[in-house]
Amino acid sequence: MGVDAVDAVVFDVFGTMTDWRSSVTDALAGVGGAAGLRADWAAVADAWRLRYGVTVGKVANGQLPWRPLDDLHRLMLDEVLTEHGLNALGEAERHSLVRAWHHLRPWPDAAPGLELLHNTPVVTATLSNGGVGLLARLTKQAGLRFDCVLSAELARSYKPDPRVYLLAAELLEVEPRRLLMVACHPNDLEAAARSGLRTAYIPRPLEWGPDAAPVDPPAKVDLVAEDVVDLARVLAGPGR
């Protein structure tokens, strides 16, 4: 697949472009440590993230009304802190922890890969469940140069709702079959493919830490790349 096959490329952000686990673990350790608390902060971060798919899925399928991701992150955080005996953390600390998702560290290949894509004809954009404000702050501080910031909140839903993928194609004024969705999560790519998008899988073996089980790519995917730099080189084609 080359750039002649697609007009735009949209990227998942949490996990695909950024290392949420180490970023959130450090935020929890910093806030919790300052409050005099001790915990397995990586386990707390994992427990918080594990609620994510179920929670946004309930919004996507209509079981819950739409709410901004920051609000959902706060609901999930409150549950996790209670389960781990960390209710001593107050309102200001909890707000700070929710905002940690606005400041995730990028994977080392993310920014260089986007710069390579910037030199091709394709338009690049986020397509994340994070809100527009969150994504604008995250991409700016992380040095991730996208041409456009798109969010599931524009569809008042969350991935894997097909409306999210189709709205991205509509807003970018491209046919779904000429829009490439890039993610490290098979369920995201499978939903994008069902919506008529092209798909590219990038493995992130450290997303859940060094001891996590490997994740297999979807059974059907248009492209598998080592990382964002490799993706950019494949799309650019020979000689670019």
PDB file of C-alpha atoms in Angstrom:
ATOM      1  CA  MET A   1       0.000   0.000   0.000  1.00  0.00           C
ATOM      2  CA  GLY A   2       1.325   3.457  -0.912  1.00  0.00           C
ATOM      3  CA  VAL A   3       0.139   7.018  -0.539  1.00  0.00           C
ATOM      4  CA  ASP A   4      -1.668   6.680  -3.860  1.00  0.00           C
ATOM      5  CA  ALA A   5      -4.061   4.229  -2.140  1.00  0.00           C
ATOM      6  CA  VAL A   6      -5.210   6.602   0.608  1.00  0.00           C
ATOM      7  CA  ASP A   7      -5.949  10.290   0.965  1.00  0.00           C
ATOM      8  CA  ALA A   8      -5.754  10.530   4.756  1.00  0.00           C
ATOM      9  CA  VAL A   9      -4.425   8.594   7.738  1.00  0.00           C
ATOM     10  CA  VAL A  10      -6.032   8.728  11.184  1.00  0.00           C
ATOM     11  CA  PHE A  11      -4.374   7.455  14.342  1.00  0.00           C
ATOM     12  CA  ASP A  12      -5.534   6.033  17.610  1.00  0.00           C
ATOM     13  CA  VAL A  13      -3.656   7.884  20.370  1.00  0.00           C
ATOM     14  CA  PHE A  14      -3.849   6.091  23.748  1.00  0.00           C
ATOM     15  CA  GLY A  15      -1.437   3.188  23.334  1.00  0.00           C
ATOM     16  CA  THR A  16      -0.726   3.591  19.629  1.00  0.00           C
ATOM     17  CA  MET A  17       1.011   6.967  19.732  1.00  0.00           C
ATOM     18  CA  THR A  18       1.564   7.394  23.458  1.00  0.00           C
ATOM     19  CA  ASP A  19       2.740   5.319  26.404  1.00  0.00           C
ATOM     20  CA  TRP A  20      -0.219   5.799  28.698  1.00  0.00           C
ATOM     21  CA  ARG A  21       0.866   3.155  31.213  1.00  0.00           C
ATOM     22  CA  SER A  22       4.193   4.618  32.327  1.00  0.00           C
ATOM     23  CA  SER A  23       2.812   8.163  32.112  1.00  0.00           C
ATOM     24  CA  VAL A  24      -0.219   7.446  34.283  1.00  0.00           C
ATOM     25  CA  THR A  25       1.769   5.269  36.677  1.00  0.00           C
ATOM     26  CA  ASP A  26       4.209   8.134  37.250  1.00  0.00           C
ATOM     27  CA  ALA A  27       1.334  10.572  37.791  1.00  0.00           C
ATOM     28  CA  LEU A  28      -0.285   8.258  40.333  1.00  0.00           C
ATOM     29  CA  ALA A  29       3.007   7.727  42.135  1.00  0.00           C
ATOM     30  CA  GLY A  30       3.687  11.455  42.249  1.00  0.00           C
ATOM     31  CA  VAL A  31       0.251  12.454  43.511  1.00  0.00           C
ATOM     32  CA  GLY A  32      -0.090   9.486  45.846  1.00  0.00           C
ATOM     33  CA  GLY A  33       3.426   9.857  47.204  1.00  0.00           C
ATOM     34  CA  ALA A  34       2.884  13.540  47.924  1.00  0.00           C
ATOM     35  CA  ALA A  35      -0.199  12.537  49.923  1.00  0.00           C
ATOM     36  CA  GLY A  36       1.826  10.022  51.905  1.00  0.00           C
ATOM     37  CA  LEU A  37       0.230   6.977  50.315  1.00  0.00           C
ATOM     38  CA  ARG A  38       1.867   3.766  49.141  1.00  0.00           C
ATOM     39  CA  ALA A  39       0.549   1.363  46.518  1.00  0.00           C
ATOM     40  CA  ASP A  40       1.486  -0.704  43.492  1.00  0.00           C
ATOM     41  CA  TRP A  41       0.941   2.288  41.243  1.00  0.00           C
ATOM     42  CA  ALA A  42       1.355   0.333  38.003  1.00  0.00           C
ATOM     43  CA  ALA A  43      -1.415  -2.016  39.135  1.00  0.00           C
ATOM     44  CA  VAL A  44      -3.623   0.983  39.919  1.00  0.00           C
ATOM     45  CA  ALA A  45      -2.946   2.392  36.448  1.00  0.00           C
ATOM     46  CA  ASP A  46      -3.794  -0.964  34.866  1.00  0.00           C
ATOM     47  CA  ALA A  47      -7.028  -1.243  36.855  1.00  0.00           C
ATOM     48  CA  TRP A  48      -8.020   2.253  35.753  1.00  0.00           C
ATOM     49  CA  ARG A  49      -7.364   1.486  32.098  1.00  0.00           C
ATOM     50  CA  LEU A  50      -9.084  -1.906  32.244  1.00  0.00           C
ATOM     51  CA  ARG A  51     -12.387  -0.132  32.943  1.00  0.00           C
ATOM     52  CA  TYR A  52     -11.992   1.989  29.841  1.00  0.00           C
ATOM     53  CA  GLY A  53     -13.233  -0.369  27.111  1.00  0.00           C
ATOM     54  CA  VAL A  54     -16.333  -1.440  29.022  1.00  0.00           C
ATOM     55  CA  THR A  55     -17.236   2.128  29.983  1.00  0.00           C
ATOM     56  CA  VAL A  56     -16.885   3.762  26.563  1.00  0.00           C
ATOM     57  CA  GLY A  57     -18.507   0.694  25.015  1.00  0.00           C
ATOM     58  CA  LYS A  58     -21.651   1.317  27.048  1.00  0.00           C
ATOM     59  CA  VAL A  59     -21.804   4.836  25.636  1.00  0.00           C
ATOM     60  CA  ALA A  60     -21.162   3.613  22.086  1.00  0.00           C
ATOM     61  CA  ASN A  61     -23.995   1.052  22.264  1.00  0.00           C
ATOM     62  CA  GLY A  62     -26.430   3.432  23.940  1.00  0.00           C
ATOM     63  CA  GLN A  63     -26.443   1.915  27.430  1.00  0.00           C
ATOM     64  CA  LEU A  64     -25.098   5.157  28.871  1.00  0.00           C
ATOM     65  CA  PRO A  65     -25.629   8.740  27.708  1.00  0.00           C
ATOM     66  CA  TRP A  66     -22.642  10.465  26.147  1.00  0.00           C
ATOM     67  CA  ARG A  67     -20.293  12.227  28.543  1.00  0.00           C
ATOM     68  CA  PRO A  68     -16.825  13.727  27.924  1.00  0.00           C
ATOM     69  CA  LEU A  69     -13.957  11.315  28.445  1.00  0.00           C
ATOM     70  CA  ASP A  70     -12.608  13.362  31.339  1.00  0.00           C
ATOM     71  CA  ASP A  71     -15.906  12.740  33.158  1.00  0.00           C
ATOM     72  CA  LEU A  72     -15.730   9.019  32.422  1.00  0.00           C
ATOM     73  CA  HIS A  73     -12.093   8.872  33.521  1.00  0.00           C
ATOM     74  CA  ARG A  74     -13.129  10.488  36.800  1.00  0.00           C
ATOM     75  CA  LEU A  75     -15.890   7.950  37.384  1.00  0.00           C
ATOM     76  CA  MET A  76     -13.478   5.086  36.719  1.00  0.00           C
ATOM     77  CA  LEU A  77     -10.774   6.661  38.891  1.00  0.00           C
ATOM     78  CA  ASP A  78     -13.118   7.007  41.862  1.00  0.00           C
ATOM     79  CA  GLU A  79     -13.975   3.305  41.623  1.00  0.00           C
ATOM     80  CA  VAL A  80     -10.331   2.259  41.359  1.00  0.00           C
ATOM     81  CA  LEU A  81      -9.188   4.409  44.271  1.00  0.00           C
ATOM     82  CA  THR A  82     -11.904   2.908  46.464  1.00  0.00           C
ATOM     83  CA  GLU A  83     -10.911  -0.629  45.486  1.00  0.00           C
ATOM     84  CA  HIS A  84      -7.254   0.033  46.275  1.00  0.00           C
ATOM     85  CA  GLY A  85      -7.893   1.802  49.596  1.00  0.00           C
ATOM     86  CA  LEU A  86      -6.786   5.198  48.284  1.00  0.00           C
ATOM     87  CA  ASN A  87      -9.802   7.297  49.182  1.00  0.00           C
ATOM     88  CA  ALA A  88      -7.554   9.688  51.096  1.00  0.00           C
ATOM     89  CA  LEU A  89      -6.891  11.408  47.763  1.00  0.00           C
ATOM     90  CA  GLY A  90      -9.010  14.542  47.607  1.00  0.00           C
ATOM     91  CA  GLU A  91     -10.743  16.496  44.873  1.00  0.00           C
ATOM     92  CA  ALA A  92      -7.682  18.446  43.710  1.00  0.00           C
ATOM     93  CA  GLU A  93      -5.565  15.301  43.509  1.00  0.00           C
ATOM     94  CA  ARG A  94      -8.213  13.419  41.569  1.00  0.00           C
ATOM     95  CA  HIS A  95      -8.599  16.297  39.132  1.00  0.00           C
ATOM     96  CA  SER A  96      -4.835  16.301  38.625  1.00  0.00           C
ATOM     97  CA  LEU A  97      -4.852  12.577  37.900  1.00  0.00           C
ATOM     98  CA  VAL A  98      -7.617  12.888  35.299  1.00  0.00           C
ATOM     99  CA  ARG A  99      -5.609  15.635  33.630  1.00  0.00           C
ATOM    100  CA  ALA A 100      -2.610  13.300  33.465  1.00  0.00           C
ATOM    101  CA  TRP A 101      -4.259  11.798  30.375  1.00  0.00           C
ATOM    102  CA  HIS A 102      -3.734  15.187  28.679  1.00  0.00           C
ATOM    103  CA  HIS A 103       0.042  14.850  29.080  1.00  0.00           C
ATOM    104  CA  LEU A 104       1.013  11.340  28.032  1.00  0.00           C
ATOM    105  CA  ARG A 105       4.509  10.658  26.755  1.00  0.00           C
ATOM    106  CA  PRO A 106       4.805   9.658  23.084  1.00  0.00           C
ATOM    107  CA  TRP A 107       6.505   6.492  21.909  1.00  0.00           C
ATOM    108  CA  PRO A 108       9.956   7.364  20.485  1.00  0.00           C
ATOM    109  CA  ASP A 109       8.941   6.635  16.871  1.00  0.00           C
ATOM    110  CA  ALA A 110       5.676   8.609  16.936  1.00  0.00           C
ATOM    111  CA  ALA A 111       6.967  12.124  16.273  1.00  0.00           C
ATOM    112  CA  PRO A 112       9.612  11.138  13.654  1.00  0.00           C
ATOM    113  CA  GLY A 113       7.046   9.020  11.830  1.00  0.00           C
ATOM    114  CA  LEU A 114       4.561  11.865  11.680  1.00  0.00           C
ATOM    115  CA  GLU A 115       7.264  14.181  10.353  1.00  0.00           C
ATOM    116  CA  LEU A 116       7.947  11.712   7.535  1.00  0.00           C
ATOM    117  CA  LEU A 117       4.247  11.544   6.736  1.00  0.00           C
ATOM    118  CA  HIS A 118       4.101  15.337   6.725  1.00  0.00           C
ATOM    119  CA  ASN A 119       6.292  15.223   3.625  1.00  0.00           C
ATOM    120  CA  THR A 120       3.775  13.057   1.747  1.00  0.00           C
ATOM    121  CA  PRO A 121       0.462  14.129   0.178  1.00  0.00           C
ATOM    122  CA  VAL A 122      -1.675  12.372   2.807  1.00  0.00           C
ATOM    123  CA  VAL A 123      -3.483  14.296   5.522  1.00  0.00           C
ATOM    124  CA  THR A 124      -2.852  13.060   9.066  1.00  0.00           C
ATOM    125  CA  ALA A 125      -5.244  13.330  12.007  1.00  0.00           C
ATOM    126  CA  THR A 126      -5.949  11.873  15.393  1.00  0.00           C
ATOM    127  CA  LEU A 127      -9.034   9.695  15.775  1.00  0.00           C
ATOM    128  CA  SER A 128      -9.237   9.072  19.471  1.00  0.00           C
ATOM    129  CA  ASN A 129     -11.820   8.753  22.201  1.00  0.00           C
ATOM    130  CA  GLY A 130     -10.043  11.612  23.928  1.00  0.00           C
ATOM    131  CA  GLY A 131     -11.766  14.983  23.628  1.00  0.00           C
ATOM    132  CA  VAL A 132     -10.602  17.705  21.259  1.00  0.00           C
ATOM    133  CA  GLY A 133      -9.144  19.783  24.094  1.00  0.00           C
ATOM    134  CA  LEU A 134      -7.344  16.777  25.564  1.00  0.00           C
ATOM    135  CA  LEU A 135      -5.902  15.837  22.178  1.00  0.00           C
ATOM    136  CA  ALA A 136      -4.845  19.392  21.365  1.00  0.00           C
ATOM    137  CA  ARG A 137      -2.908  19.636  24.635  1.00  0.00           C
ATOM    138  CA  LEU A 138      -1.501  16.127  24.416  1.00  0.00           C
ATOM    139  CA  THR A 139      -0.234  16.404  20.847  1.00  0.00           C
ATOM    140  CA  LYS A 140       1.245  19.857  21.454  1.00  0.00           C
ATOM    141  CA  GLN A 141       3.228  18.898  24.559  1.00  0.00           C
ATOM    142  CA  ALA A 142       4.270  15.568  23.023  1.00  0.00           C
ATOM    143  CA  GLY A 143       5.539  17.181  19.831  1.00  0.00           C
ATOM    144  CA  LEU A 144       3.183  15.167  17.622  1.00  0.00           C
ATOM    145  CA  ARG A 145       2.509  17.143  14.453  1.00  0.00           C
ATOM    146  CA  PHE A 146      -0.869  16.181  13.017  1.00  0.00           C
ATOM    147  CA  ASP A 147      -2.611  18.120  10.280  1.00  0.00           C
ATOM    148  CA  CYS A 148      -5.910  17.876  12.126  1.00  0.00           C
ATOM    149  CA  VAL A 149      -7.289  16.863  15.525  1.00  0.00           C
ATOM    150  CA  LEU A 150     -10.388  14.669  15.285  1.00  0.00           C
ATOM    151  CA  SER A 151     -12.144  13.145  18.260  1.00  0.00           C
ATOM    152  CA  ALA A 152     -14.976  10.714  18.842  1.00  0.00           C
ATOM    153  CA  GLU A 153     -16.690  13.479  20.807  1.00  0.00           C
ATOM    154  CA  LEU A 154     -17.506  15.161  17.477  1.00  0.00           C
ATOM    155  CA  ALA A 155     -19.886  12.226  16.883  1.00  0.00           C
ATOM    156  CA  ARG A 156     -21.079  12.363  20.518  1.00  0.00           C
ATOM    157  CA  SER A 157     -20.046   8.748  20.873  1.00  0.00           C
ATOM    158  CA  TYR A 158     -16.941   6.590  21.254  1.00  0.00           C
ATOM    159  CA  LYS A 159     -15.099   4.054  19.179  1.00  0.00           C
ATOM    160  CA  PRO A 160     -16.004   1.373  18.139  1.00  0.00           C
ATOM    161  CA  ASP A 161     -19.257   3.113  17.114  1.00  0.00           C
ATOM    162  CA  PRO A 162     -19.165   3.211  13.279  1.00  0.00           C
ATOM    163  CA  ARG A 163     -20.396   6.808  13.373  1.00  0.00           C
ATOM    164  CA  VAL A 164     -16.986   7.857  14.679  1.00  0.00           C
ATOM    165  CA  TYR A 165     -15.082   6.411  11.719  1.00  0.00           C
ATOM    166  CA  LEU A 166     -17.572   7.578   9.117  1.00  0.00           C
ATOM    167  CA  LEU A 167     -17.674  11.097  10.542  1.00  0.00           C
ATOM    168  CA  ALA A 168     -13.883  11.259  10.259  1.00  0.00           C
ATOM    169  CA  ALA A 169     -14.141  10.397   6.566  1.00  0.00           C
ATOM    170  CA  GLU A 170     -16.887  12.973   6.112  1.00  0.00           C
ATOM    171  CA  LEU A 171     -15.009  15.751   7.891  1.00  0.00           C
ATOM    172  CA  LEU A 172     -11.799  15.027   6.003  1.00  0.00           C
ATOM    173  CA  GLU A 173     -13.800  14.853   2.751  1.00  0.00           C
ATOM    174  CA  VAL A 174     -12.458  11.461   1.746  1.00  0.00           C
ATOM    175  CA  GLU A 175     -14.159   8.205   0.853  1.00  0.00           C
ATOM    176  CA  PRO A 176     -14.002   5.655   3.687  1.00  0.00           C
ATOM    177  CA  ARG A 177     -12.052   3.256   1.466  1.00  0.00           C
ATOM    178  CA  ARG A 178      -9.364   5.928   1.064  1.00  0.00           C
ATOM    179  CA  LEU A 179      -9.051   6.601   4.784  1.00  0.00           C
ATOM    180  CA  LEU A 180      -6.474   4.539   6.700  1.00  0.00           C
ATOM    181  CA  MET A 181      -7.042   3.853  10.396  1.00  0.00           C
ATOM    182  CA  VAL A 182      -3.848   3.121  12.352  1.00  0.00           C
ATOM    183  CA  ALA A 183      -3.983   1.456  15.768  1.00  0.00           C
ATOM    184  CA  CYS A 184      -2.350  -1.110  18.020  1.00  0.00           C
ATOM    185  CA  HIS A 185      -5.761  -2.389  19.165  1.00  0.00           C
ATOM    186  CA  PRO A 186      -7.359  -5.094  16.983  1.00  0.00           C
ATOM    187  CA  ASN A 187     -10.909  -4.220  18.060  1.00  0.00           C
ATOM    188  CA  ASP A 188     -10.422  -0.621  16.883  1.00  0.00           C
ATOM    189  CA  LEU A 189      -9.171  -1.794  13.497  1.00  0.00           C
ATOM    190  CA  GLU A 190     -11.898  -4.406  13.132  1.00  0.00           C
ATOM    191  CA  ALA A 191     -14.559  -1.756  13.767  1.00  0.00           C
ATOM    192  CA  ALA A 192     -12.899   0.616  11.303  1.00  0.00           C
ATOM    193  CA  ALA A 193     -12.804  -2.115   8.652  1.00  0.00           C
ATOM    194  CA  ARG A 194     -16.492  -2.862   9.166  1.00  0.00           C
ATOM    195  CA  SER A 195     -17.107   0.829   8.491  1.00  0.00           C
ATOM    196  CA  GLY A 196     -15.284   0.581   5.172  1.00  0.00           C
ATOM    197  CA  LEU A 197     -11.924   2.074   6.182  1.00  0.00           C
ATOM    198  CA  ARG A 198      -8.511   0.682   5.330  1.00  0.00           C
ATOM    199  CA  THR A 199      -6.534  -0.476   8.360  1.00  0.00           C
ATOM    200  CA  ALA A 200      -2.928  -0.605   9.544  1.00  0.00           C
ATOM    201  CA  TYR A 201      -1.699  -2.418  12.641  1.00  0.00           C
ATOM    202  CA  ILE A 202       1.281  -1.237  14.687  1.00  0.00           C
ATOM    203  CA  PRO A 203       2.308  -3.526  17.565  1.00  0.00           C
ATOM    204  CA  ARG A 204       2.973  -1.923  20.937  1.00  0.00           C
ATOM    205  CA  PRO A 205       4.273  -4.848  23.021  1.00  0.00           C
ATOM    206  CA  LEU A 206       5.040  -2.583  25.985  1.00  0.00           C
ATOM    207  CA  GLU A 207       1.611  -0.931  26.153  1.00  0.00           C
ATOM    208  CA  TRP A 208       0.686  -3.033  29.203  1.00  0.00           C
ATOM    209  CA  GLY A 209       4.241  -3.363  30.483  1.00  0.00           C
ATOM    210  CA  PRO A 210       7.123  -5.785  29.840  1.00  0.00           C
ATOM    211  CA  ASP A 211       5.300  -8.809  31.239  1.00  0.00           C
ATOM    212  CA  ALA A 212       2.155  -8.451  29.135  1.00  0.00           C
ATOM    213  CA  ALA A 213       1.091 -11.213  26.772  1.00  0.00           C
ATOM    214  CA  PRO A 214       1.687 -10.500  23.074  1.00  0.00           C
ATOM    215  CA  VAL A 215      -1.229  -9.177  21.028  1.00  0.00           C
ATOM    216  CA  ASP A 216      -1.908 -10.723  17.632  1.00  0.00           C
ATOM    217  CA  PRO A 217      -2.881  -8.430  14.752  1.00  0.00           C
ATOM    218  CA  PRO A 218      -6.428  -8.642  13.400  1.00  0.00           C
ATOM    219  CA  ALA A 219      -7.105 -11.553  11.075  1.00  0.00           C
ATOM    220  CA  LYS A 220      -7.768  -9.100   8.258  1.00  0.00           C
ATOM    221  CA  VAL A 221      -5.699  -5.928   8.034  1.00  0.00           C
ATOM    222  CA  ASP A 222      -4.384  -4.003   5.034  1.00  0.00           C
ATOM    223  CA  LEU A 223      -0.950  -3.301   6.473  1.00  0.00           C
ATOM    224  CA  VAL A 224       1.235  -4.320   9.402  1.00  0.00           C
ATOM    225  CA  ALA A 225       4.075  -1.915  10.244  1.00  0.00           C
ATOM    226  CA  GLU A 226       6.804  -2.118  12.880  1.00  0.00           C
ATOM    227  CA  ASP A 227       6.129   1.426  14.097  1.00  0.00           C
ATOM    228  CA  VAL A 228       5.060   4.852  12.799  1.00  0.00           C
ATOM    229  CA  VAL A 229       8.385   5.439  11.019  1.00  0.00           C
ATOM    230  CA  ASP A 230       8.024   2.116   9.203  1.00  0.00           C
ATOM    231  CA  LEU A 231       4.416   2.969   8.346  1.00  0.00           C
ATOM    232  CA  ALA A 232       5.494   6.300   6.855  1.00  0.00           C
ATOM    233  CA  ARG A 233       8.201   4.659   4.768  1.00  0.00           C
ATOM    234  CA  VAL A 234       5.804   2.005   3.464  1.00  0.00           C
ATOM    235  CA  LEU A 235       3.210   4.621   2.532  1.00  0.00           C
ATOM    236  CA  ALA A 236       5.808   6.880   0.925  1.00  0.00           C
ATOM    237  CA  GLY A 237       6.994   4.020  -1.262  1.00  0.00           C
ATOM    238  CA  PRO A 238      10.441   3.263  -2.728  1.00  0.00           C
ATOM    239  CA  GLY A 239      12.800   6.133  -3.285  1.00  0.00           C
ATOM    240  CA  ARG A 240      11.090   8.570  -0.918  1.00  0.00           C
TER     241      ARG A 240
END
